[in-house]
Coordinates of C-alpha atoms in Angstrom, one line a residue:
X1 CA 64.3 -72.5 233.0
X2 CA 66.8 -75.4 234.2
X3 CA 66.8 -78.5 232.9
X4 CA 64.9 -80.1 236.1
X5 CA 62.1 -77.6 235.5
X6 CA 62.1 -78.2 231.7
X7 CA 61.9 -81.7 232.5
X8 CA 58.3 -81.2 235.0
X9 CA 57.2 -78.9 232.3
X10 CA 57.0 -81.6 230.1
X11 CA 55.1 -83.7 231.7
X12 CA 52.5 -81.3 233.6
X13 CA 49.6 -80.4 231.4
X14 CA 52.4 -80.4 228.4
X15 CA 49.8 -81.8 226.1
X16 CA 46.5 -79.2 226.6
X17 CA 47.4 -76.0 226.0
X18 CA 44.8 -73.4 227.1
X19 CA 45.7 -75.0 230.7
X20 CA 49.7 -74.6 230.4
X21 CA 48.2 -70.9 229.2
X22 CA 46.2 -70.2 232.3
X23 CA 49.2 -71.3 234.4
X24 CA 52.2 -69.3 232.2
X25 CA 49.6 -66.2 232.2
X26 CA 49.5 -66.3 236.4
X27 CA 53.2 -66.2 236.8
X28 CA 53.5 -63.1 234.8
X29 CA 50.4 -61.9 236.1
X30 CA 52.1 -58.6 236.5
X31 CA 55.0 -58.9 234.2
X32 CA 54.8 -58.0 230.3
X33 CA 53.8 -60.7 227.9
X34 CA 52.2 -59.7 224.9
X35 CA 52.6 -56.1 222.7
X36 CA 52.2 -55.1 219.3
X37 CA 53.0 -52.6 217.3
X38 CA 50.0 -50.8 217.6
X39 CA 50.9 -49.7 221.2
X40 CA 49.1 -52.5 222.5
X41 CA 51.5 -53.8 225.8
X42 CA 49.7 -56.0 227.9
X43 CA 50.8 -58.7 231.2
X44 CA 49.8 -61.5 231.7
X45 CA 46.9 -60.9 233.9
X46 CA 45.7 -58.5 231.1
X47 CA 46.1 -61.3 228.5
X48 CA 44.3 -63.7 230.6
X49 CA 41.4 -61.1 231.3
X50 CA 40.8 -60.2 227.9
X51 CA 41.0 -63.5 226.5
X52 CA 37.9 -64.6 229.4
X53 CA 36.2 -61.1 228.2
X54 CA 36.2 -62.2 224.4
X55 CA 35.5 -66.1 224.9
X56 CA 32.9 -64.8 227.4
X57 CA 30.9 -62.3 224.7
X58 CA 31.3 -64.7 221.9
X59 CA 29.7 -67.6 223.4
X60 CA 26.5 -64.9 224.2
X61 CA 26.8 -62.4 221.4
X62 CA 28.0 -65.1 218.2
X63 CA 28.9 -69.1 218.4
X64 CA 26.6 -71.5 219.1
X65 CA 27.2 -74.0 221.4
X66 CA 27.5 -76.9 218.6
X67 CA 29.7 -74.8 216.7
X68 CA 32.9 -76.0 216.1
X69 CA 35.4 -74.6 214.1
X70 CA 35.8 -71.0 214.1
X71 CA 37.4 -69.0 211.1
X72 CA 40.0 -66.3 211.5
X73 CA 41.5 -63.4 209.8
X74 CA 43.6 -61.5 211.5
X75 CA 47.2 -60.5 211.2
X76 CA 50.3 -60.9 213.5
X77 CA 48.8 -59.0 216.7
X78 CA 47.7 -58.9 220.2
X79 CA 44.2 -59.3 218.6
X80 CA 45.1 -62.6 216.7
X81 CA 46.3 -64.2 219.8
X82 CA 43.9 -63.4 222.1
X83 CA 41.3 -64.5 219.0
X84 CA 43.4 -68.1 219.0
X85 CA 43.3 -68.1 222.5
X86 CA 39.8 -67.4 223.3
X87 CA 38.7 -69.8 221.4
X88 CA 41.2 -72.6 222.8
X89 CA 39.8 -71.8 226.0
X90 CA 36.0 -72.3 224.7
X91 CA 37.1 -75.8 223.3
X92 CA 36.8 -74.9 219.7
X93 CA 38.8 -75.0 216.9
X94 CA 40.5 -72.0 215.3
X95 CA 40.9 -72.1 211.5
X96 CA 42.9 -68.7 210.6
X97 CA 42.8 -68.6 207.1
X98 CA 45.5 -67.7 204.4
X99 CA 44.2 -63.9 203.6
X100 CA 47.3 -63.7 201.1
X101 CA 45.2 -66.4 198.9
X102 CA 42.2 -65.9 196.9
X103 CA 38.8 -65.5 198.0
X104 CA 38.3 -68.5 196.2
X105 CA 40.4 -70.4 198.1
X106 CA 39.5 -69.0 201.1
X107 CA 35.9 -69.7 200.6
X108 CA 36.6 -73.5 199.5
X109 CA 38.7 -73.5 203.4
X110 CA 35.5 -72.1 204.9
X111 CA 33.0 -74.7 202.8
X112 CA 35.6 -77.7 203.6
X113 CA 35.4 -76.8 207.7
X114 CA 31.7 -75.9 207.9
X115 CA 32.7 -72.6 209.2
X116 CA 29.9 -70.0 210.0
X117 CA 31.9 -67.4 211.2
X118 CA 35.2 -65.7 210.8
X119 CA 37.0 -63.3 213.4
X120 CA 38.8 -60.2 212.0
X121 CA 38.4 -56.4 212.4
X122 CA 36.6 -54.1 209.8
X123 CA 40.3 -52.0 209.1
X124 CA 42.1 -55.6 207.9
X125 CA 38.7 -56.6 205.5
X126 CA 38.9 -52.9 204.4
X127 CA 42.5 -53.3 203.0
X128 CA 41.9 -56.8 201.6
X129 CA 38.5 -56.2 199.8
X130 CA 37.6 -60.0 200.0
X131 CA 34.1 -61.5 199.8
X132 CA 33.7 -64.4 202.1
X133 CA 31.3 -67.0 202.0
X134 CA 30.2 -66.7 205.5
X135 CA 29.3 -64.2 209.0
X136 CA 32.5 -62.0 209.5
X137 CA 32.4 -60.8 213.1
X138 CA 34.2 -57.3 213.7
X139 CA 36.1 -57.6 217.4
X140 CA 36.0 -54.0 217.1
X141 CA 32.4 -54.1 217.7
X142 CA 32.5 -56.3 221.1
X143 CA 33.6 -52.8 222.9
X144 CA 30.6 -51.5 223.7
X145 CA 28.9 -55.1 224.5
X146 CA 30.7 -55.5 227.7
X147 CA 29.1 -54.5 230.7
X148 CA 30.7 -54.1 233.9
X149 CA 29.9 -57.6 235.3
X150 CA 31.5 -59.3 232.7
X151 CA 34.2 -57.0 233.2
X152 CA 34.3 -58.1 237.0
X153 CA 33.6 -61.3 236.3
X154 CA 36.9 -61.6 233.9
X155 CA 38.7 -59.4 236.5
X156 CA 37.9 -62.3 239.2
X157 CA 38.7 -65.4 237.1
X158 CA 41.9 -64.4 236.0
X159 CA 43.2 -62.8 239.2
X160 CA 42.0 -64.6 242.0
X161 CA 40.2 -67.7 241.7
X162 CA 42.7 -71.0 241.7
X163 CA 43.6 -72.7 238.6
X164 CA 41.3 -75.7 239.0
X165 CA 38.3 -74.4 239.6
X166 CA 38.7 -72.1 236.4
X167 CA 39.8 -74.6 234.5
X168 CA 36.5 -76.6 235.5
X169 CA 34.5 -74.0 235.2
X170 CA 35.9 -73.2 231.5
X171 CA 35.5 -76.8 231.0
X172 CA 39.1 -77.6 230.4
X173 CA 39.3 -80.7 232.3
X174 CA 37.2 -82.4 229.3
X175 CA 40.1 -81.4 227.2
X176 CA 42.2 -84.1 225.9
X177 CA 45.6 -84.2 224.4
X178 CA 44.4 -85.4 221.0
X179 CA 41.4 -83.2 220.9
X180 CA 41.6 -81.0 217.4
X181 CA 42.5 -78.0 218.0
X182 CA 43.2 -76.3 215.1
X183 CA 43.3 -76.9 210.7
X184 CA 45.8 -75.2 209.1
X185 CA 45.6 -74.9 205.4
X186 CA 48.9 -76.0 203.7
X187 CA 50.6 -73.0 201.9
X188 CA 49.5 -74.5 198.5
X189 CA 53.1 -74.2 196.9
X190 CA 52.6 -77.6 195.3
X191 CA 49.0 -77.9 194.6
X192 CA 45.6 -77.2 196.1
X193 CA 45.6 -76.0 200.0
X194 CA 44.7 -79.5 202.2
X195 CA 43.4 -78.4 206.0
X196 CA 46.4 -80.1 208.8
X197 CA 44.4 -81.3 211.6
X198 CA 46.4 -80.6 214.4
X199 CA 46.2 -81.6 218.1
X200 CA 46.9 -80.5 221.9
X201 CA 49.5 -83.1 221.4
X202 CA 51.0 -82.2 218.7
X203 CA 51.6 -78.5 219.2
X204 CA 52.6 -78.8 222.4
X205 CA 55.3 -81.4 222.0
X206 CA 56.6 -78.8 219.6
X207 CA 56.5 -76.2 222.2
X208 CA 58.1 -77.7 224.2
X209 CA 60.6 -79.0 221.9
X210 CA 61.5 -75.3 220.9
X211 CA 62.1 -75.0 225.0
X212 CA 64.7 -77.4 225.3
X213 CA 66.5 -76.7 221.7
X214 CA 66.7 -72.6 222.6
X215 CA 66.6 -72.6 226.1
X216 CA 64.0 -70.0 226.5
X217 CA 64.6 -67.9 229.1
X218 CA 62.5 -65.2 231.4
X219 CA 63.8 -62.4 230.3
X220 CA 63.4 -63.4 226.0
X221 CA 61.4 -61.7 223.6
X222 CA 60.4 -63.4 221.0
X223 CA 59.4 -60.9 217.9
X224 CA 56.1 -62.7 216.0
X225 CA 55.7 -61.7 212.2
X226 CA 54.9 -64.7 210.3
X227 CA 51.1 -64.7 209.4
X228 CA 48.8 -67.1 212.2
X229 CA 47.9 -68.9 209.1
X230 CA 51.3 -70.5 208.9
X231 CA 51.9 -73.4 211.5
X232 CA 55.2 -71.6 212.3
X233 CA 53.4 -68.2 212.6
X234 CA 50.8 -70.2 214.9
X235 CA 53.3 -72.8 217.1
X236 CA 56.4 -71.0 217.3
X237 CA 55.3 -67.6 217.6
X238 CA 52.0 -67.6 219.0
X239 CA 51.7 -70.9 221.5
X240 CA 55.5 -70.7 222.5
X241 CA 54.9 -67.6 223.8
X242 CA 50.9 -68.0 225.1
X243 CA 52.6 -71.7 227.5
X244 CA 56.3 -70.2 228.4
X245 CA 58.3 -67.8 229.7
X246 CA 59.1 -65.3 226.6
X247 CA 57.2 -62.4 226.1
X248 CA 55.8 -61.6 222.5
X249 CA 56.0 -59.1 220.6
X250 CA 53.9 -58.6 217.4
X251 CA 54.0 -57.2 214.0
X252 CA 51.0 -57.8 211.1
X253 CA 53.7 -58.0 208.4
X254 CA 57.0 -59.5 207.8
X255 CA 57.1 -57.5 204.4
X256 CA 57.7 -54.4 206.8
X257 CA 60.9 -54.5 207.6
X258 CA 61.9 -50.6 209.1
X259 CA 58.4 -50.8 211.1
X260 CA 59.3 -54.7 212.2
X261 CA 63.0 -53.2 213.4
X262 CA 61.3 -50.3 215.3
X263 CA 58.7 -52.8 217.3
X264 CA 62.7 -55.0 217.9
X265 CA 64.3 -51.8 219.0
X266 CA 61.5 -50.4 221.3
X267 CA 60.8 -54.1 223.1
X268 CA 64.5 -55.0 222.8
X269 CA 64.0 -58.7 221.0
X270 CA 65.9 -61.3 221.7
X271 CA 64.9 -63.9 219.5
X272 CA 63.6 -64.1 215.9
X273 CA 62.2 -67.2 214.0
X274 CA 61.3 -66.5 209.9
X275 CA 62.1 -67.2 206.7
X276 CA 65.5 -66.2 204.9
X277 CA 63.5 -64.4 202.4
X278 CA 62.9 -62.1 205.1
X279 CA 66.1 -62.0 207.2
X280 CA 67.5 -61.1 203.8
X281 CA 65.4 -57.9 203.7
X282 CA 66.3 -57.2 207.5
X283 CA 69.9 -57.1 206.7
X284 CA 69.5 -54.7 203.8
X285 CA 66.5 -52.5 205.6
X286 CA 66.9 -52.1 208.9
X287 CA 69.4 -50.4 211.3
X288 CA 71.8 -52.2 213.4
X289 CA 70.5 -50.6 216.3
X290 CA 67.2 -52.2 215.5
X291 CA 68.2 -55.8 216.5
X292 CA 71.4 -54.6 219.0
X293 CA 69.4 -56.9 221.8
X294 CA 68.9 -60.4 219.5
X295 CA 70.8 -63.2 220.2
X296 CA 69.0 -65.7 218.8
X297 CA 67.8 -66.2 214.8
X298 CA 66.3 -68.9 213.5
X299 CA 65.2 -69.2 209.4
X300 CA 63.1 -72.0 207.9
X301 CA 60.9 -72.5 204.9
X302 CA 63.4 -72.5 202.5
X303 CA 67.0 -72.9 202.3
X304 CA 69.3 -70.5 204.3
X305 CA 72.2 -69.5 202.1
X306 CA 75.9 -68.9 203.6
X307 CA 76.3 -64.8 202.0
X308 CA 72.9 -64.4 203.9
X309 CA 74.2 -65.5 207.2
X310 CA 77.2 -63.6 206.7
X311 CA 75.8 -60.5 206.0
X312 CA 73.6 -61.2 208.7
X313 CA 76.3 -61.6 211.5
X314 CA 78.4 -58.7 210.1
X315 CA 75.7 -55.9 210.6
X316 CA 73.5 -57.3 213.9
X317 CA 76.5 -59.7 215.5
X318 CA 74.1 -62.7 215.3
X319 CA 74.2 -65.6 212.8
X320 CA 71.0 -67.3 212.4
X321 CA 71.0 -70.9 212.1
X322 CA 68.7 -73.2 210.0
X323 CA 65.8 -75.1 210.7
X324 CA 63.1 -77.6 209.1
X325 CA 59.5 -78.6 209.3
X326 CA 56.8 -78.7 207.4
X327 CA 52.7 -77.7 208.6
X328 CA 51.7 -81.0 208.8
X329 CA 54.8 -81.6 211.6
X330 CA 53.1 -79.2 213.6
X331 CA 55.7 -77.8 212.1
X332 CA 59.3 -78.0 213.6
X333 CA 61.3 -81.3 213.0
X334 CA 65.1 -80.1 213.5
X335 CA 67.3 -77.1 214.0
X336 CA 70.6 -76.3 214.4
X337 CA 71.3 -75.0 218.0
X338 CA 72.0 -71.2 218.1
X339 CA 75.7 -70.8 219.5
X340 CA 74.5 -68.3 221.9
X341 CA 72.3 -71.0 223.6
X342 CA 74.6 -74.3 223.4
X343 CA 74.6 -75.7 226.7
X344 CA 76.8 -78.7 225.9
X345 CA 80.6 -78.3 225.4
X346 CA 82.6 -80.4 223.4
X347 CA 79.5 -81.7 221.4
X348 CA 78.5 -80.6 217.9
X349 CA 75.0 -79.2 218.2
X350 CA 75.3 -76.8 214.5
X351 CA 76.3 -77.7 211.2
X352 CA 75.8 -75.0 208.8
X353 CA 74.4 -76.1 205.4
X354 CA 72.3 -78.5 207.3
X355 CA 68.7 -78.5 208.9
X356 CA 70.1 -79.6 212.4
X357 CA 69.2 -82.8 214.1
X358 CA 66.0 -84.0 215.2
X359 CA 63.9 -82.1 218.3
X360 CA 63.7 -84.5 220.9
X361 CA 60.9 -87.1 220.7
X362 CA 60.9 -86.7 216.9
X363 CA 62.7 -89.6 214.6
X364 CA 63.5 -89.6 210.8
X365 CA 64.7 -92.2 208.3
X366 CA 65.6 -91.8 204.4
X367 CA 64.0 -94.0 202.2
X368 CA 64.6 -95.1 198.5
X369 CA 61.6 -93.4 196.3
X370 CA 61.8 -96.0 194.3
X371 CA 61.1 -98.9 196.9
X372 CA 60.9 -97.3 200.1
X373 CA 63.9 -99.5 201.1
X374 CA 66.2 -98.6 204.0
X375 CA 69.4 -95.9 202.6
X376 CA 72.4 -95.9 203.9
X377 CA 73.7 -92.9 206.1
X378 CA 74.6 -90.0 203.9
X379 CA 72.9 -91.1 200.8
X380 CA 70.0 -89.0 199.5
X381 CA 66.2 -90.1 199.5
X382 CA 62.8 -89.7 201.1
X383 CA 62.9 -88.2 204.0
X384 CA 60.1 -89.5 206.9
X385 CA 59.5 -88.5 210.0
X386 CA 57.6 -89.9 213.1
X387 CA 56.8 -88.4 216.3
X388 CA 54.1 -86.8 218.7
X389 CA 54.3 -83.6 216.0
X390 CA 52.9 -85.8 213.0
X391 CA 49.3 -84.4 212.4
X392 CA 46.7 -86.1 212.8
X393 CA 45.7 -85.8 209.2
X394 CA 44.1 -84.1 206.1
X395 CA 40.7 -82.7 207.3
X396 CA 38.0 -85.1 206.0
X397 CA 40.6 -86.8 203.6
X398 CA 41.7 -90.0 204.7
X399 CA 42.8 -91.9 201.7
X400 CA 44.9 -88.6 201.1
X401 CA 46.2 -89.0 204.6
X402 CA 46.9 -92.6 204.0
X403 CA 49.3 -91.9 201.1
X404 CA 51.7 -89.9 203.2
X405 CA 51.0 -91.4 206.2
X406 CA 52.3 -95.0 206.9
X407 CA 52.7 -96.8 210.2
X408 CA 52.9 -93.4 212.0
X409 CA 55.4 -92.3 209.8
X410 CA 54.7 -88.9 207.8
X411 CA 56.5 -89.0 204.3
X412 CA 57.7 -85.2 204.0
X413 CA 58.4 -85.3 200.0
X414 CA 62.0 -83.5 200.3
X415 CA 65.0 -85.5 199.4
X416 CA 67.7 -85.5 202.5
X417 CA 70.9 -87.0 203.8
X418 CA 71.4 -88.1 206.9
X419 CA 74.8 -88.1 208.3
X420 CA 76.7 -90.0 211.2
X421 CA 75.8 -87.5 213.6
X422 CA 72.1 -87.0 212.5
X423 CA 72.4 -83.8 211.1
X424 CA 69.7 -83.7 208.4
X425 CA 70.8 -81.9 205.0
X426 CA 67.9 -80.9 202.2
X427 CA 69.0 -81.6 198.6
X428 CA 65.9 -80.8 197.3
X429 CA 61.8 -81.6 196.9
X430 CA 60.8 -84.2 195.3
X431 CA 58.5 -82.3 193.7
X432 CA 61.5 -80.0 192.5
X433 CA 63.6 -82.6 190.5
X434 CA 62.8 -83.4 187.0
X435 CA 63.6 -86.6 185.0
X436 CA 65.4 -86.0 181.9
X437 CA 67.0 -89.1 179.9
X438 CA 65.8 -90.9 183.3
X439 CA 67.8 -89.2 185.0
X440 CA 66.7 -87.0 188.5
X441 CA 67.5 -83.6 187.7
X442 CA 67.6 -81.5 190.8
X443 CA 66.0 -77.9 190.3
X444 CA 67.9 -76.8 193.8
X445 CA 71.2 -77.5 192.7
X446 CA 70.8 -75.5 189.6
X447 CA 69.5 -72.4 191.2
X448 CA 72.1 -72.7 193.3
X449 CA 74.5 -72.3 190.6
X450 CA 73.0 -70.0 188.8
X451 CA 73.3 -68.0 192.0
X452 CA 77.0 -68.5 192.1
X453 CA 77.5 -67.3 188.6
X454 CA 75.4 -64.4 189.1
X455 CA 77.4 -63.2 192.3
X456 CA 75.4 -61.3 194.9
X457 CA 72.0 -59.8 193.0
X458 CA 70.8 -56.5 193.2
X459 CA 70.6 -55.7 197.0
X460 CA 70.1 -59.8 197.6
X461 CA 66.7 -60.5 196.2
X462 CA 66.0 -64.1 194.5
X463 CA 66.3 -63.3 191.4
X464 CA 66.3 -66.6 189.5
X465 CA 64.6 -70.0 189.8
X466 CA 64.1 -73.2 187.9
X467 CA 61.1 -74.9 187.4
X468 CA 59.8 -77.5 184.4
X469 CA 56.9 -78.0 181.9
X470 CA 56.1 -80.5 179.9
X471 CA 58.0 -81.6 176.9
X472 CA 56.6 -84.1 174.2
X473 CA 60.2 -84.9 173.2
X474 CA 62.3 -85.4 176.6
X475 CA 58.8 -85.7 178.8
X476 CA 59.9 -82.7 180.8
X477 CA 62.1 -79.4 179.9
X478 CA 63.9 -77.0 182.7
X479 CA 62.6 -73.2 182.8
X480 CA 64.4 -70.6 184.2
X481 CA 62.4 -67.6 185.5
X482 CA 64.2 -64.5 186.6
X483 CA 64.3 -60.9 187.0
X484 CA 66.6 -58.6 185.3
X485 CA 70.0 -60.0 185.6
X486 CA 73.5 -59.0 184.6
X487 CA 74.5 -61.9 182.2
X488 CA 72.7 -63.0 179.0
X489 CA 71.4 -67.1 179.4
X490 CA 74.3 -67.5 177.5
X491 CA 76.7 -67.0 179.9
X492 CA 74.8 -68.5 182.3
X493 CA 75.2 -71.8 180.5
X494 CA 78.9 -71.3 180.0
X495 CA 78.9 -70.9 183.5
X496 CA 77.0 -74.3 184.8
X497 CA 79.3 -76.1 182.6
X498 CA 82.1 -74.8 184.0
X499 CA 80.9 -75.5 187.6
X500 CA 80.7 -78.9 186.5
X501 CA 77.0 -79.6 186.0
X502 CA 76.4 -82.4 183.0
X503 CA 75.1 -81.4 180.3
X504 CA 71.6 -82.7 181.1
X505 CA 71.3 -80.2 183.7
X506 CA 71.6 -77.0 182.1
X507 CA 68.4 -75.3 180.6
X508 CA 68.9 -74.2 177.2
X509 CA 69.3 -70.2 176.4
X510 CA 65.8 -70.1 175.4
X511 CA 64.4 -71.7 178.3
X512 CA 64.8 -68.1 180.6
X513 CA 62.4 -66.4 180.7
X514 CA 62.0 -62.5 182.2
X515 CA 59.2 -61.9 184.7
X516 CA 58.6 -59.1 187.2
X517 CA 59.2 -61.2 190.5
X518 CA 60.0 -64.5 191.5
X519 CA 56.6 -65.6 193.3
X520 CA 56.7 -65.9 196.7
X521 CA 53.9 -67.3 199.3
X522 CA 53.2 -64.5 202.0
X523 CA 55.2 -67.1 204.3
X524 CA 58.3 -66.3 202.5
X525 CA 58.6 -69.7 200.8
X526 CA 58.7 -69.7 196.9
X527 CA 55.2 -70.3 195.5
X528 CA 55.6 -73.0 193.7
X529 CA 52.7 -73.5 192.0
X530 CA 52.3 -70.2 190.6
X531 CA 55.8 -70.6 189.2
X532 CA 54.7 -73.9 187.5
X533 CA 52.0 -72.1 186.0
X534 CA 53.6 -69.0 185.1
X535 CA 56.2 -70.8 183.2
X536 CA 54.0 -73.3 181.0
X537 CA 51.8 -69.8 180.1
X538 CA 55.4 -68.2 179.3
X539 CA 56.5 -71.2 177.6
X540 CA 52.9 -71.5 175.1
X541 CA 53.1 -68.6 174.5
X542 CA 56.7 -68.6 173.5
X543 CA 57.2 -65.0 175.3

């Protein structure tokens, strides 16, 4: 797409999404758009057609017509989107739920949303053994409710009636661009899950934000592995493929990386966007030949380290570049430029170590936490954003909302710099510094270290982070948690101090502590919480 057509894209139905669907899934009416690694391969007349088929038996077989929000579990998959899409298409909202959580928490989702029935399929409840507080509806079961005139009926709509009368007739014209349409739970990883109310508007600036930064292009496919329940999983992978020109292709679990390479191999992927806790496994797991067509990675969620993009480049001949966002940014904010799209010559689009710079439309500022004063460029403090990706706010919390939201500008909690050219770096979350002897301690910069002095760790894993727990003496004291590792605390103490860190900085020999794995949210972001937790139980119990 050129720049004249990205421009017109932008400004025709760029805001209601089931309608930039309708249109994207009649110019590849013929062409492949969606697969999975099931075997499923279907165009976009298919997509379209099965999409009408399951919106159509739903509305007859399930949801009431003043039902509103929908619940979902389903995995990475031709099922999930067409589930997301369906319902997008009916006007209501999808809520795909974090099946990696308890059923606890799931259950307190489905209470805070009203939600009276969930979408999945009996193999995925069989493999998560989860009791849920509400009406799960099998799709597997839908087969044998079709008749043939809703098949012809689907046949007709999404072949050969014009656009505007089925987008009438589906009711789409009501649809507005800050119409909900859909809550996405926050991962949790620093407290209790808070449902992201997100809009047309906001996912679909986003969308088409990821169009101009990677200059999608017809002949892209875009591989989709993080879980529907993550707003990158949901925007990047599923909407950015449902309104443009890619093709998607599907896998229910980023955890598997040799069957993730084969579906890459066998659909010849061109671009990848995940977490570095993933390309990590990718680079040790699967075959060069696996990702010989990519030209394109993108990693967010957590830092991206240097040895990572090395190793990266050296086996697959791409070096993925960082990005940053969080879900309640709907969730993109700023990415470095992959140097196999760069348009512009002579201008720095990539700065490794950083985030990138803003998407377009989207603005940030760094604030003192103190004060929220103005920062000068390149000094570290809050970082805010504002933009037609902020969400439209916590689901029925608005004095929660109003805390992080001020003057339509979303305060993200990480600490950043800002530098002359707006790259935006990430020192750390606020969150994830400590004060010790009032001084900010930040937990980043001392995994980081600890890294470094540990050289590369057994085939790459994490295998050390730094959290803290109350102290009664200093008000808070660093833990270390960490899997077997080939130096004593000791020497990892000897080590900090020789990289330079004060004194202040450097946990104390007994503060490591030995546990299985470093826990990790099924988005590939560190589970913060848990790690809080685990470490005050460690440190009570003075294991």
């Amino acid at each position: 797409m050129n720049d004249d057509a990205r421009q017109r894209n932008s400004h025709i139905d760029s805001t209601i999404l089931p309608r930039r669907m309708l249109r994207q899934c009649r110019r590849r009416l013929f062409k492949p758009k969606v697969c999975d690694s099931t075997g499923a391969d279907l165009t976009g007349g298919e997509v379209l057609m099965r999409t009408l088929l399951l919106r159509r038996v739903l509305r007859r077989e399930v949801l009431a017509d003043d039902e509103r929000y929908v619940g979902l579990v389903l995995p990475p998959s031709a099922g999930g989107v067409l589930s997301n899409a369906a319902l997008a298409l009916d006007g209501r909202v999808a809520v795909n739920l974090n099946f990696t959580a308890s059923a606890a928490v799931m259950n307190s989702c489905i209470r805070q949303c009203g939600i009276r029935h969930v979408l999945t399929s009996r193999k995925v409840m069989e493999k998560l053994d989860l009791k849920l507080d509400t009406t799960l509806v099998y799709l597997e079961d839908f087969r044998e409710k079709l008749s043939t005139l809703d098949k012809a009926w689907a046949a007709t709509v999404a072949y050969v009636l014009p656009l505007p009368i089925v987008e009438r007739m589906l009711g789409l014209h009501r649809v507005g661009p800050d119409d909900l349409l859909t809550v996405i739970f926050t991962s949790g990883s620093t407290g209790e899950p808070k449902g992201v109310m997100l809009s047309h508007h906001n996912v679909g600036s986003n969308v088409d934000a990821i169009d101009w930064i990677v200059r999608l292009k017809p002949h892209d496919v875009l591989l989709g592995s993080i879980p529907l329940f993550h707003s990158l999983g949901y925007t990047t992978t599923m909407w950015t493929v449902l309104t443009l020109e890619p093709k998607g292709a599907y896998h229910p679990s980023p955890l598997d990386a040799h069957g993730l390479g084969k579906l890459a191999r066998k659909q010849r992927a061109t671009i990848i966007i995940t977490a570095p806790t993933f390309l990590r496994s990718y680079a040790r797991r699967c075959e060069a030949e696996d990702f010989a067509s990519l030209e394109v990675a993108v990693a967010g969620a957590e830092k991206l380290p240097v040895d990572l993009c090395d190793a990266f480049e050296e086996k697959f001949g791409v070096r993925p570049v960082e990005g940053y966002g969080a879900t309640e940014l709907s969730p993109l904010v700023s990415v470095n430029v992959p140097a196999s799209r760069a348009s512009e010559t002579g201008v720095v689009v990539a700065k490794e170590g950083t985030v990138g710079r803003p998407v377009p439309g989207v603005k940030v500022k760094v604030l003192s936490p103190e004060d929220r004063s103005p920062l000068p460029r390149g000094t570290p403090g809050l970082l805010w954003v504002t933009g037609p990706n902020v969400m439209r706010g916590y689901f029925n919390q608005p004095e929660l909302t109003a805390k992080v939201i001020v003057d339509g500008w979303y305060n993200t909690g990480d600490i950043a710099t800002i530098d002359a050219d707006g790259f935006i770096t990430i020192t750390g979350r606020e969150s994830r510094f400590s004060k010790l002897g009032g001084e900010m301690v930040p937990h980043l910069r001392i995994e980081e270290a600890l890294q470094q002095a540990l050289g590369d760790s057994d085939e790459g894993e994490l295998s050390v982070v730094v959290t803290a727990v109350p102290d009664p003496r200093k008000g808070e004291r660093l833990v270390v948690l960490h899997t077997a590792l080939k130096k004593s605390p000791q020497e990892l103490a000897k080590a900090l101090a020789a990289e330079g860190l004060p004194n202040l900085w450097i946990p104390s020999a007994d503060s490591f502590y030995q546990v299985d794995e470093i826990p990790i949210l099924g988005t590939g972001k560190l589970d913060l919480k848990r790690m809080n937790e685990l470490a005050r139980r460690l440190t009570a119990s003075g294991k």
